[in-house]
mmCIF file with all atom_site columns, C-alpha atoms in Angstrom:
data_model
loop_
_atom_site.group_PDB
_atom_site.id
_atom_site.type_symbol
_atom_site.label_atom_id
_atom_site.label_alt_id
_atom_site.label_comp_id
_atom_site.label_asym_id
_atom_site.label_entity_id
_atom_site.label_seq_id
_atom_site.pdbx_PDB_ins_code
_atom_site.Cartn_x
_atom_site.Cartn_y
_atom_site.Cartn_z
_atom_site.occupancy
_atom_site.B_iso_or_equiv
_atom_site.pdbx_formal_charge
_atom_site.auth_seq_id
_atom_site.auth_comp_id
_atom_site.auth_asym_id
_atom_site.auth_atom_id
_atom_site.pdbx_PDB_model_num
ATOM 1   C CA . UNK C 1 1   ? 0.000  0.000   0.000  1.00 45.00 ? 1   UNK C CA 1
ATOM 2   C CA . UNK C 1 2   ? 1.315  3.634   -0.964 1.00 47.00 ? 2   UNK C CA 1
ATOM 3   C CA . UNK C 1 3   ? 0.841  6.243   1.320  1.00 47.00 ? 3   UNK C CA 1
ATOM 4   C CA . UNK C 1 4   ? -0.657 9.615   0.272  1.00 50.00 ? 4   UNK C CA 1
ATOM 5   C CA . UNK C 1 5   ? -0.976 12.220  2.158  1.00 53.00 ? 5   UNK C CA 1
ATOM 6   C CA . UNK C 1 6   ? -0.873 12.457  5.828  1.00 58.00 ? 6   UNK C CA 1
ATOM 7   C CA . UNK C 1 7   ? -2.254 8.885   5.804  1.00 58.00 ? 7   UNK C CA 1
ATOM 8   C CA . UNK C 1 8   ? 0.118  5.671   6.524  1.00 56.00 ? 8   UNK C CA 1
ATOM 9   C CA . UNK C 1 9   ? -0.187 2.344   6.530  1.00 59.00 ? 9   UNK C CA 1
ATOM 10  C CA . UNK C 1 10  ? -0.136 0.058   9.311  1.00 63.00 ? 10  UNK C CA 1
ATOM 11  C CA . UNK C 1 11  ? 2.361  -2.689  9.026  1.00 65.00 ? 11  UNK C CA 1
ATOM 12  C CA . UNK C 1 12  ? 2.048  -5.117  11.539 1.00 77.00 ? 12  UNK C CA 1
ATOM 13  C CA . UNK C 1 13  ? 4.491  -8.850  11.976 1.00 84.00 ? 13  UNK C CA 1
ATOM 14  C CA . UNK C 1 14  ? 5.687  -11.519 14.117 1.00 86.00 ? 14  UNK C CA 1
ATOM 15  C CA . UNK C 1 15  ? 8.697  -13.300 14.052 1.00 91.00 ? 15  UNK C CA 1
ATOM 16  C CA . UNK C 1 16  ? 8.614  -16.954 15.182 1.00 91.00 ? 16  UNK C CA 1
ATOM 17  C CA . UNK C 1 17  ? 11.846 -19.310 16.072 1.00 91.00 ? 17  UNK C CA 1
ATOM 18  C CA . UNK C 1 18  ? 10.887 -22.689 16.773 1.00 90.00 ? 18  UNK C CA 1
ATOM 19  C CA . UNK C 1 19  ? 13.332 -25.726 17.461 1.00 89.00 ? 19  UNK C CA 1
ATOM 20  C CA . UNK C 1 20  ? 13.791 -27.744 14.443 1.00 93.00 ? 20  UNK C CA 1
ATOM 21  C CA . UNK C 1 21  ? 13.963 -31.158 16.615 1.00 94.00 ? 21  UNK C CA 1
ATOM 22  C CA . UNK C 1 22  ? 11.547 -30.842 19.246 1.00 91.00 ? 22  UNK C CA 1
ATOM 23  C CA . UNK C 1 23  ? 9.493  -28.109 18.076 1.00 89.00 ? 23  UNK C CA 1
ATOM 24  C CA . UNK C 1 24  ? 9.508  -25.837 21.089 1.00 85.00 ? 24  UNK C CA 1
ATOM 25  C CA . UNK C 1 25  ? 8.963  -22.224 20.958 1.00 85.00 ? 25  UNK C CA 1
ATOM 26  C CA . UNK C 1 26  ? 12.608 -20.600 21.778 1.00 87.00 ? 26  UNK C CA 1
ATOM 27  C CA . UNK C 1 27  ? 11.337 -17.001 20.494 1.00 91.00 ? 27  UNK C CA 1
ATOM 28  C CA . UNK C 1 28  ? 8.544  -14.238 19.340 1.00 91.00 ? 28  UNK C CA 1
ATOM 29  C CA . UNK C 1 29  ? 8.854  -10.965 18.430 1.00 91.00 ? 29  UNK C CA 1
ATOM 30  C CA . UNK C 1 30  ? 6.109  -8.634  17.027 1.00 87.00 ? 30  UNK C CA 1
ATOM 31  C CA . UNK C 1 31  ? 6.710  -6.075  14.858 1.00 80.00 ? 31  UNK C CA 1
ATOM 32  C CA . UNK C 1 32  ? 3.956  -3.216  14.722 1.00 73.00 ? 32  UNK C CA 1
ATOM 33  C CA . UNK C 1 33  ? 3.540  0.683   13.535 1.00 52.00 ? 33  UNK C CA 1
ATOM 34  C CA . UNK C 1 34  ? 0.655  1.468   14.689 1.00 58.00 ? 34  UNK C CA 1
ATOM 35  C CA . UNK C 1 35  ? -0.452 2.146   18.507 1.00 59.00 ? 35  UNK C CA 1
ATOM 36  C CA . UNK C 1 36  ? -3.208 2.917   20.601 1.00 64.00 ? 36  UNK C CA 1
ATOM 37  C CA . UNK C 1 37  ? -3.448 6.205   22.328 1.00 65.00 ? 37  UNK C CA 1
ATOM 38  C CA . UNK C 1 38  ? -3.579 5.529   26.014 1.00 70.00 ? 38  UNK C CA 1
ATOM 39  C CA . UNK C 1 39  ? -2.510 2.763   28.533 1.00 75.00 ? 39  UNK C CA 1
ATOM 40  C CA . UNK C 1 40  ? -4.925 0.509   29.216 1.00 80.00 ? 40  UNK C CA 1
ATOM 41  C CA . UNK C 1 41  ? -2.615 -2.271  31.490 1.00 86.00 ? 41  UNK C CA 1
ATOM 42  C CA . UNK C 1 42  ? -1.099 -1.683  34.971 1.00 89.00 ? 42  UNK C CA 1
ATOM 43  C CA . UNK C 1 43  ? 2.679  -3.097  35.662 1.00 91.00 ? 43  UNK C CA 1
ATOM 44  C CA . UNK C 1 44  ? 0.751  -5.922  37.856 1.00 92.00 ? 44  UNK C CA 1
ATOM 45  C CA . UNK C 1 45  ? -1.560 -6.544  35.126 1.00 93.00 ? 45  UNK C CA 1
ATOM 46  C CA . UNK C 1 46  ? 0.980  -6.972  32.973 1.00 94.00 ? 46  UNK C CA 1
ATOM 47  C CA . UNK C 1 47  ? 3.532  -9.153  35.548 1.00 95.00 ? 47  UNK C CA 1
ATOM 48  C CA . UNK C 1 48  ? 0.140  -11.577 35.765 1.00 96.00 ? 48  UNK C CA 1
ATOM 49  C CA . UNK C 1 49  ? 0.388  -11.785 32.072 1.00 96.00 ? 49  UNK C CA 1
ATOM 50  C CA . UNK C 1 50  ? 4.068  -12.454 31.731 1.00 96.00 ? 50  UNK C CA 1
ATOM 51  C CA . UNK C 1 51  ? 4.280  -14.709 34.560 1.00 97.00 ? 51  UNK C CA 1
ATOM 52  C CA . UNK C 1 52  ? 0.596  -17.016 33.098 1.00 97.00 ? 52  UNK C CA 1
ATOM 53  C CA . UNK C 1 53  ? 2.503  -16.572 29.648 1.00 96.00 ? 53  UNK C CA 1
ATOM 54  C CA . UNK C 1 54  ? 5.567  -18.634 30.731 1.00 96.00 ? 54  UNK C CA 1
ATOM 55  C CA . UNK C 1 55  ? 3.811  -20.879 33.403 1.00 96.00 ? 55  UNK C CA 1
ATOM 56  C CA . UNK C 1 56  ? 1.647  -22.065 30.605 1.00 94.00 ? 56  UNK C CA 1
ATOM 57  C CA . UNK C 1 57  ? 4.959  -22.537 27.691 1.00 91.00 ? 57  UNK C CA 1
ATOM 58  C CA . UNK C 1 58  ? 7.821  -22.847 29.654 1.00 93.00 ? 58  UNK C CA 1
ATOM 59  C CA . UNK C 1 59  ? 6.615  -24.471 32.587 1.00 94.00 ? 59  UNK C CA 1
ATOM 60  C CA . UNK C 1 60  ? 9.695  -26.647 34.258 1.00 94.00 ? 60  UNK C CA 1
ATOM 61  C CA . UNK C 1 61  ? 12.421 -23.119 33.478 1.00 95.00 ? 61  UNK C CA 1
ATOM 62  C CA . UNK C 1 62  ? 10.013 -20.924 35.008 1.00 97.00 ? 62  UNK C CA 1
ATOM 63  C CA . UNK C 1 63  ? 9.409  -23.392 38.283 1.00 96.00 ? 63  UNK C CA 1
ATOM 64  C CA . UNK C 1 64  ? 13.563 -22.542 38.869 1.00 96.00 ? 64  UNK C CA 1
ATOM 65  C CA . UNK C 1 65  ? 13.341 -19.155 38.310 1.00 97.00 ? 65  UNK C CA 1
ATOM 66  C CA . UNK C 1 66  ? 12.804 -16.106 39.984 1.00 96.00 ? 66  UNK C CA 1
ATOM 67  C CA . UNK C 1 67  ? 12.176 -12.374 38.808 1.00 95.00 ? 67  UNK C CA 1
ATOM 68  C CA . UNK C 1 68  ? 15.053 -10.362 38.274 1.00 93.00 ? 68  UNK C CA 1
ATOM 69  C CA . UNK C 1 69  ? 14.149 -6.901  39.000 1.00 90.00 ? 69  UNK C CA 1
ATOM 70  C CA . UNK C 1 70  ? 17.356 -5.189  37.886 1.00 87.00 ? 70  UNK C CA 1
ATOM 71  C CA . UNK C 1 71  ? 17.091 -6.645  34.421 1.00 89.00 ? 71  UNK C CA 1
ATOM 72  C CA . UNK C 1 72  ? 13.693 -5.914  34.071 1.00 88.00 ? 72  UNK C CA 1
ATOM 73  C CA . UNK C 1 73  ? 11.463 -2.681  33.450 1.00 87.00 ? 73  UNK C CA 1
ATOM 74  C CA . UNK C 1 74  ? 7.429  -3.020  34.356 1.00 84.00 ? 74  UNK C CA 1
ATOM 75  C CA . UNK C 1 75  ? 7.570  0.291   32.987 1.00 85.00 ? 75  UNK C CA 1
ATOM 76  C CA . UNK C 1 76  ? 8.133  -0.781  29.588 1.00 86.00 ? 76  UNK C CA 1
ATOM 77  C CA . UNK C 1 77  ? 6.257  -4.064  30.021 1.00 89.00 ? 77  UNK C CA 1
ATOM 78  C CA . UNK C 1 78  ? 9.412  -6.211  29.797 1.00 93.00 ? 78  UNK C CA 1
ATOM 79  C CA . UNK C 1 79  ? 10.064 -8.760  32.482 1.00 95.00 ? 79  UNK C CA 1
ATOM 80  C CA . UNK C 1 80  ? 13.261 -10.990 33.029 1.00 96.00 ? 80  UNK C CA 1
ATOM 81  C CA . UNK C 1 81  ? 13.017 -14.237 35.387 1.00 97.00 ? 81  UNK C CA 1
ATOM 82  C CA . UNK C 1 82  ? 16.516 -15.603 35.915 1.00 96.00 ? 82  UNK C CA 1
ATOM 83  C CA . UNK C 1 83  ? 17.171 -19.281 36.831 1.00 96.00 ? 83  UNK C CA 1
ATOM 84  C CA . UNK C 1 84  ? 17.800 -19.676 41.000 1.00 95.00 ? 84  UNK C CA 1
ATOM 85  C CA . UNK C 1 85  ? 19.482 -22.424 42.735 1.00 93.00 ? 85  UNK C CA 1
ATOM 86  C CA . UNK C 1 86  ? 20.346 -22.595 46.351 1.00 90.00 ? 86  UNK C CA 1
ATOM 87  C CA . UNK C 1 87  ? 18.736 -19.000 46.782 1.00 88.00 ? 87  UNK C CA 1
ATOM 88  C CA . UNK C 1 88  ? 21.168 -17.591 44.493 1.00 89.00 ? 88  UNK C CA 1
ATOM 89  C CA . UNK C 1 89  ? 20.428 -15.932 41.011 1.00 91.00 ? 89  UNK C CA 1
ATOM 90  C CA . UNK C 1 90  ? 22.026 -17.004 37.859 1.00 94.00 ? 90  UNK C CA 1
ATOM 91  C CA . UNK C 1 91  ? 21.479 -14.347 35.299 1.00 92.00 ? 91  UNK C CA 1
ATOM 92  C CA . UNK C 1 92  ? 23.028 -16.145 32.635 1.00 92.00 ? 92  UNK C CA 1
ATOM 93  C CA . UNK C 1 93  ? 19.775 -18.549 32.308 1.00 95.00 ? 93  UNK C CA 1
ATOM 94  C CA . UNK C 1 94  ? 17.254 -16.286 31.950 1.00 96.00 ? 94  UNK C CA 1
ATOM 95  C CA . UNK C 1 95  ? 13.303 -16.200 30.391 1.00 97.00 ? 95  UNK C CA 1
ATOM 96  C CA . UNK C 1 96  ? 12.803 -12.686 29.583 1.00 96.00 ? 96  UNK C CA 1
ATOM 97  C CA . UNK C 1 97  ? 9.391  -11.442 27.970 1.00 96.00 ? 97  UNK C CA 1
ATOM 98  C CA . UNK C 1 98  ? 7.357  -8.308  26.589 1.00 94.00 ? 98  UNK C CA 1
ATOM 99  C CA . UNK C 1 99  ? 3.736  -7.748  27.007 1.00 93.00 ? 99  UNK C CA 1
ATOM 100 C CA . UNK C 1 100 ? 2.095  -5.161  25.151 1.00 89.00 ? 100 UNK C CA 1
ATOM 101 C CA . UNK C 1 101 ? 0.961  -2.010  27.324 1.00 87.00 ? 101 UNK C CA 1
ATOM 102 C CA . UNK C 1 102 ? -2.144 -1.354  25.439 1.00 85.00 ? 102 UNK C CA 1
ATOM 103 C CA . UNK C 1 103 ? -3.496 -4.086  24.529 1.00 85.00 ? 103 UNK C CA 1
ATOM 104 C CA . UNK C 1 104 ? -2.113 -6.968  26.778 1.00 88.00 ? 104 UNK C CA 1
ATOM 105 C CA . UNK C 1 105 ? -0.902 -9.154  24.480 1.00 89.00 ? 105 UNK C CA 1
ATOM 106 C CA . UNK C 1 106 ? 2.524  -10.808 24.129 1.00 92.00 ? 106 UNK C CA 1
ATOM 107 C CA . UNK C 1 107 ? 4.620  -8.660  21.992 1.00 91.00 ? 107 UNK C CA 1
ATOM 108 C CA . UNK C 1 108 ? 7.964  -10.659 22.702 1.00 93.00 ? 108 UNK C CA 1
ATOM 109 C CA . UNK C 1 109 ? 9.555  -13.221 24.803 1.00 93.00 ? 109 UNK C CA 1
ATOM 110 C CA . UNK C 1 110 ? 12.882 -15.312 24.407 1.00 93.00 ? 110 UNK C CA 1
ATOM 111 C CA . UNK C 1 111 ? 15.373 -17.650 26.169 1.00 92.00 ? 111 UNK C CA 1
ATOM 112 C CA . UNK C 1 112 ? 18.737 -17.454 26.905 1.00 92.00 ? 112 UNK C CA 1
ATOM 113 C CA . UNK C 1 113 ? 19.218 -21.035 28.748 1.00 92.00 ? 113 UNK C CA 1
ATOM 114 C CA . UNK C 1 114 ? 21.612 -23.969 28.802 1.00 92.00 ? 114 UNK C CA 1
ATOM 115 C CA . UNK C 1 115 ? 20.286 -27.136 30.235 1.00 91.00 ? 115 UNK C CA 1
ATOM 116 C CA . UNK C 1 116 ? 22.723 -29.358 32.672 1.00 91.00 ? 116 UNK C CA 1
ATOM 117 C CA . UNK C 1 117 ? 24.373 -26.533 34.233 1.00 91.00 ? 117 UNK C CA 1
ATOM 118 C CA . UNK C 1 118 ? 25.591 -27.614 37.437 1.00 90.00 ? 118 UNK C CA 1
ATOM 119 C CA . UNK C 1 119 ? 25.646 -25.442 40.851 1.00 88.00 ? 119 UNK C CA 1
ATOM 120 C CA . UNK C 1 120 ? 27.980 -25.916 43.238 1.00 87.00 ? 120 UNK C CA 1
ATOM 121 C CA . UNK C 1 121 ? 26.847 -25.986 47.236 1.00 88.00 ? 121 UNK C CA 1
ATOM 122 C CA . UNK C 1 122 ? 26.771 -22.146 48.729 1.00 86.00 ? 122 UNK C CA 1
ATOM 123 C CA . UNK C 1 123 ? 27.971 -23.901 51.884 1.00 89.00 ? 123 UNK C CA 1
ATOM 124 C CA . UNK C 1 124 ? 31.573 -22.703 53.052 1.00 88.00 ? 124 UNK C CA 1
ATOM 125 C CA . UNK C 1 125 ? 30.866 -19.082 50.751 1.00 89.00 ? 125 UNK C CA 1
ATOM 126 C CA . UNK C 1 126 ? 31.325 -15.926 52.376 1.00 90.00 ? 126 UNK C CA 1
ATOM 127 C CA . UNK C 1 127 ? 27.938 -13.976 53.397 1.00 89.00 ? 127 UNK C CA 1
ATOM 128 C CA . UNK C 1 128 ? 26.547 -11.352 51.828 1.00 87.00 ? 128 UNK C CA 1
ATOM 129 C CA . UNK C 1 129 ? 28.240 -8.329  54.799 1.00 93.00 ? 129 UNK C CA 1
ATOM 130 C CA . UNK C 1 130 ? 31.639 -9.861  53.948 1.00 93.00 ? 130 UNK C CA 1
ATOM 131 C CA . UNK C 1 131 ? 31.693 -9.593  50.571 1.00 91.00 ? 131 UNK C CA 1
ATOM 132 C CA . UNK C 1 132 ? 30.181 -6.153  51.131 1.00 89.00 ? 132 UNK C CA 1
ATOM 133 C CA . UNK C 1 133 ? 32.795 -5.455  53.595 1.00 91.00 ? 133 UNK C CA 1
ATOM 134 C CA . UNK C 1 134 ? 35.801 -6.601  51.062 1.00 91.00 ? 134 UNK C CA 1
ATOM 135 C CA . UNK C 1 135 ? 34.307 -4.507  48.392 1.00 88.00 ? 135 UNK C CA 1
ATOM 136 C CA . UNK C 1 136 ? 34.008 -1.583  50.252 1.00 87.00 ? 136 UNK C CA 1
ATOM 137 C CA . UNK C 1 137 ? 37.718 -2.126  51.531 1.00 88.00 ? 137 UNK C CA 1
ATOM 138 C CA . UNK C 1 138 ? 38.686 -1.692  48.080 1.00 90.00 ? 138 UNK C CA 1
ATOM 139 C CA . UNK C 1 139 ? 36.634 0.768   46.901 1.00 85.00 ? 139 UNK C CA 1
ATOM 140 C CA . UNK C 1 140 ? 35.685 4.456   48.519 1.00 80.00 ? 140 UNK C CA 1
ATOM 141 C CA . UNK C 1 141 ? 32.305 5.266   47.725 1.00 79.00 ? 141 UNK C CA 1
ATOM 142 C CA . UNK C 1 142 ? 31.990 8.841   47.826 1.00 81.00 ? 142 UNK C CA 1
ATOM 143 C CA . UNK C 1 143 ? 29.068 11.086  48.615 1.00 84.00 ? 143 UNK C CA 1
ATOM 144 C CA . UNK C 1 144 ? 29.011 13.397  45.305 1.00 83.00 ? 144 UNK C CA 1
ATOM 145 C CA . UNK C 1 145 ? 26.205 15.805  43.603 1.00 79.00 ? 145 UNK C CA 1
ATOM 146 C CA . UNK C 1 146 ? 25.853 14.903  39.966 1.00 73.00 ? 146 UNK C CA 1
ATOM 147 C CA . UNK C 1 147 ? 23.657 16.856  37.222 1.00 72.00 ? 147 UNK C CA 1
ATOM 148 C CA . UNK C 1 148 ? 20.574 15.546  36.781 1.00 68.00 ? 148 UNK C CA 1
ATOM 149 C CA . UNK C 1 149 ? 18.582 16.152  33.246 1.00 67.00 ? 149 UNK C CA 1
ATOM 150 C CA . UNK C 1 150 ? 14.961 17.904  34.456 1.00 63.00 ? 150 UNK C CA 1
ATOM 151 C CA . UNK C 1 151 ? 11.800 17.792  32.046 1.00 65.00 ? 151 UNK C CA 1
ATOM 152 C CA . UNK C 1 152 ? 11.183 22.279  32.323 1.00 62.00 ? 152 UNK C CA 1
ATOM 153 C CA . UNK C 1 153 ? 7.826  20.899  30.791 1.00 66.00 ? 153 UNK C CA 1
ATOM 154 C CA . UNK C 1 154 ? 6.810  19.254  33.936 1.00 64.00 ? 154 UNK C CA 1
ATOM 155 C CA . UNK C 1 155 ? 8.900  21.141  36.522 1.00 63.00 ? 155 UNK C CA 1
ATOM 156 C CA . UNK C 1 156 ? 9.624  23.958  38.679 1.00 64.00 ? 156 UNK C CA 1
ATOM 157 C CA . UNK C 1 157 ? 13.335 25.013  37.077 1.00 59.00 ? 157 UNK C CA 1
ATOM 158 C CA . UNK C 1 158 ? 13.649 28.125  39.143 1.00 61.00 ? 158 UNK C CA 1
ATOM 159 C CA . UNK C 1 159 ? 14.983 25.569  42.188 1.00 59.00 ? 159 UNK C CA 1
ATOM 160 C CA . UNK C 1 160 ? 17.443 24.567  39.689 1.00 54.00 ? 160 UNK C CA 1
ATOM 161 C CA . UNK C 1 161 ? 19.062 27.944  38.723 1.00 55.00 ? 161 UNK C CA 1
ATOM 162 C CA . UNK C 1 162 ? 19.696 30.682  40.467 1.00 54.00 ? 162 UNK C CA 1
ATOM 163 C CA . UNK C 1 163 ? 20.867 34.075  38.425 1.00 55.00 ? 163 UNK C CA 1
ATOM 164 C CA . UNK C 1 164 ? 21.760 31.931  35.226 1.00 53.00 ? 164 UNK C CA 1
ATOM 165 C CA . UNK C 1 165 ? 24.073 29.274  37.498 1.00 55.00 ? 165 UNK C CA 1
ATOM 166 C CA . UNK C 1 166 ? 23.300 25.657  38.481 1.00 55.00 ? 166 UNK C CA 1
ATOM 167 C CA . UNK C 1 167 ? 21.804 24.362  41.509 1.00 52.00 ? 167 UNK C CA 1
ATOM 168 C CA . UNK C 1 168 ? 22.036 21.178  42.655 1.00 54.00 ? 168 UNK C CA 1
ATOM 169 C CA . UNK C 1 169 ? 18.805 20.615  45.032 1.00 50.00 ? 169 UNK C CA 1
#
């Protein structure tokens, strides 16, 4: 279809990767133009999605896993469950998946996941305070103001600025 005008087309797509052999789904990406005008989905709604979404395809990964908040962004709809063993996060296996904030629907999901991986016992490991306490022996965190971009749409600038200078608030 041609556009004319102020008028474009829609183009809308979904990529599929299926293995060969035992014909599971390893990935799906959509590929789509065209959105709706407001949010209709909360981050829970869309967590409940995700989380149904793998339960239902991916069932015996997403039994080992658990959700990795710093690799994922409920903002954006994208959610990341990394594989856990002996209460300790592997990021490496990982189920990671997209859900569309409009409309609910799955826009993506993938896996990055090798099977057999063995995990050594955490007993004997140091705790979580040591290794904080070696890392901060090595490293001097210091207290520091740093410039922060601000949306003058949405904010009161005069806080920032005083006579033309910067003002770190």
């Amino acid at each position: 279809m041609k556009a004319s005008g102020g008028i474009r087309p829609i183009s809308f797509g979904k990529s599929v990767t299926i293995d060969a052999k035992t014909c599971t789904l390893l990935s799906m990406n959509t590929y789509n133009s065209g959105g709706k005008e407001s949010i209709a989905q909360t981050n829970d709604q869309l967590k409940t999605t995700a989380e149904a979404f793998l339960g239902k395809y991916f069932t015996e990964k997403f039994k080992t896993t658990a959700y990795n908040d710093f690799d994922s962004s409920a903002d954006d709809g994208s959610f990341v469950y990394s594989q856990m063993s002996n209460g300790i996060i592997f990021p490496t296996n990982a189920l990671s998946i997209s859900v569309n904030r409009y409309d609910g629907t799955i826009d993506s999901f993938g896996t990055n996941w090798t099977d057999g991986v063995t995990f050594a016992s955490k007993e004997g490991i140091v705790t979580i305070d040591a290794a904080m306490a070696a890392y901060t022996a090595c490293y001097k965190t210091v207290l520091q103001y740093v410039p922060v971009a601000v949306d003058t749409a949405k904010t009161d600038v005069t806080k920032y600025s005083a006579a033309g200078k910067l003002v770190l608030a």
